[in-house]
Amino acid sequence: MTGPTGSTRLSKAAAPTGAATSPAPSATPGVATEAMVRARGVRKSYGSNEVVKGIDLDVAAGEVLCLLGPSGSGKSTFLRCINHLEKIDGGWISVDGELVGYRRRGEKLYELRDHEIAQRRSRIGMVFQQFNLFPHLSVLGNLMEAPLRVRRERPEPVRRRALALLERVGLGDKADAYPRQLSGGQQQRVAIARALTMEPRLMLFDEPTSALDPELVGDVLDVMRSLAADGMTMVVVTHEIAFAREVADTVAFLDGGVIVEQGPPGQVLNNPSQERTRAFLARVL
């Protein structure tokens, strides 16, 4: 609940002392046990419409979590709450042991100043449905912008890092091109490389292939597979069931603003325990 002074009150059940930095109570087998993302009692409303209704979730360092669900289920809103693009109305979220967007005083959370939020957000990469590239900057300029402006890094190391990342996503020959000269798939790979120039600890993907023609999807998913193989912690909102089955450590199915079912992809996708999950998969598989 948000107070009149811009603070958010914490319930004692939702936020015991030290909860934001305590170790995760459970973790996915085969990945690190320290929680990179921890959410407790997260709520978000738009007017009278509550779209996220008390989500509890842990994502271990090195884990890939895929969020599935129908349109309007709250999955993209929750993803945006992780890096404070949406301000939560209740509960709390921590990333790498730090509260996102807030500091705690007693039983309340107080929102950080804009520059403090920007600094914490710089450790979280995000890739959107639309590519959101700066049209007036070259591909290389797009990659270098945030490290130069937000971190005040020296240009030459940033340039070398950016060029190496363009090679990684298969676009080493496009450094001097402009977004309008690229296909949708190429623009999305540039957007991923741009997020990586900030050397994030966590990557968020909001349906990164939904705006692409089918023949362009594979190249983007290949880059995401490579990141997962390298141990990047990732939270992915997606309708790509095959990708979730192959790459995810954990799949969570959301509906009506709550997590209906969560577990390893083989369990949730092949043998779901909830009727609502079974009905959804029957329509999309």
PDB file of N, CA and C in Angstrom, residues 22-27 33-35 38 40 58-60:
ATOM      1  N   SER A  22      18.481 -11.833   2.468  1.00  0.00           N
ATOM      2  CA  SER A  22      18.693 -13.188   2.967  1.00  0.00           C
ATOM      3  C   SER A  22      18.742 -14.176   1.823  1.00  0.00           C
ATOM      4  N   PRO A  23      19.393 -15.341   1.981  1.00  0.00           N
ATOM      5  CA  PRO A  23      19.511 -16.295   0.896  1.00  0.00           C
ATOM      6  C   PRO A  23      18.174 -16.884   0.507  1.00  0.00           C
ATOM      7  N   ALA A  24      18.084 -17.311  -0.756  1.00  0.00           N
ATOM      8  CA  ALA A  24      16.837 -17.869  -1.264  1.00  0.00           C
ATOM      9  C   ALA A  24      16.475 -19.145  -0.520  1.00  0.00           C
ATOM     10  N   PRO A  25      15.178 -19.355  -0.228  1.00  0.00           N
ATOM     11  CA  PRO A  25      14.780 -20.562   0.472  1.00  0.00           C
ATOM     12  C   PRO A  25      14.882 -21.814  -0.377  1.00  0.00           C
ATOM     13  N   SER A  26      14.880 -21.639  -1.688  1.00  0.00           N
ATOM     14  CA  SER A  26      15.008 -22.796  -2.572  1.00  0.00           C
ATOM     15  C   SER A  26      15.631 -22.337  -3.865  1.00  0.00           C
ATOM     16  N   ALA A  27      16.143 -23.271  -4.636  1.00  0.00           N
ATOM     17  CA  ALA A  27      16.772 -22.931  -5.900  1.00  0.00           C
ATOM     18  C   ALA A  27      16.589 -24.073  -6.870  1.00  0.00           C
ATOM     19  N   THR A  33      22.746 -21.106  -5.823  1.00  0.00           N
ATOM     20  CA  THR A  33      21.659 -21.044  -4.859  1.00  0.00           C
ATOM     21  C   THR A  33      21.353 -19.631  -4.403  1.00  0.00           C
ATOM     22  N   GLU A  34      22.214 -18.655  -4.661  1.00  0.00           N
ATOM     23  CA  GLU A  34      21.949 -17.282  -4.254  1.00  0.00           C
ATOM     24  C   GLU A  34      20.865 -16.680  -5.139  1.00  0.00           C
ATOM     25  N   ALA A  35      19.884 -16.010  -4.539  1.00  0.00           N
ATOM     26  CA  ALA A  35      18.792 -15.414  -5.308  1.00  0.00           C
ATOM     27  C   ALA A  35      19.278 -14.140  -5.981  1.00  0.00           C
ATOM     28  N   ARG A  38      14.355 -11.582  -6.115  1.00  0.00           N
ATOM     29  CA  ARG A  38      13.424 -12.047  -5.088  1.00  0.00           C
ATOM     30  C   ARG A  38      12.238 -11.097  -5.040  1.00  0.00           C
ATOM     31  N   ARG A  40       8.345 -10.550  -3.226  1.00  0.00           N
ATOM     32  CA  ARG A  40       7.440 -10.972  -2.163  1.00  0.00           C
ATOM     33  C   ARG A  40       6.209 -10.070  -2.135  1.00  0.00           C
ATOM     34  N   ASP A  58      11.293 -16.376  -6.681  1.00  0.00           N
ATOM     35  CA  ASP A  58      12.744 -16.317  -6.579  1.00  0.00           C
ATOM     36  C   ASP A  58      13.357 -16.769  -7.893  1.00  0.00           C
ATOM     37  N   VAL A  59      14.407 -16.074  -8.314  1.00  0.00           N
ATOM     38  CA  VAL A  59      15.190 -16.487  -9.480  1.00  0.00           C
ATOM     39  C   VAL A  59      16.641 -16.564  -9.024  1.00  0.00           C
ATOM     40  N   ALA A  60      17.215 -17.749  -9.079  1.00  0.00           N
ATOM     41  CA  ALA A  60      18.596 -17.943  -8.640  1.00  0.00           C
ATOM     42  C   ALA A  60      19.568 -17.333  -9.640  1.00  0.00           C
TER      43      ALA A  60
END
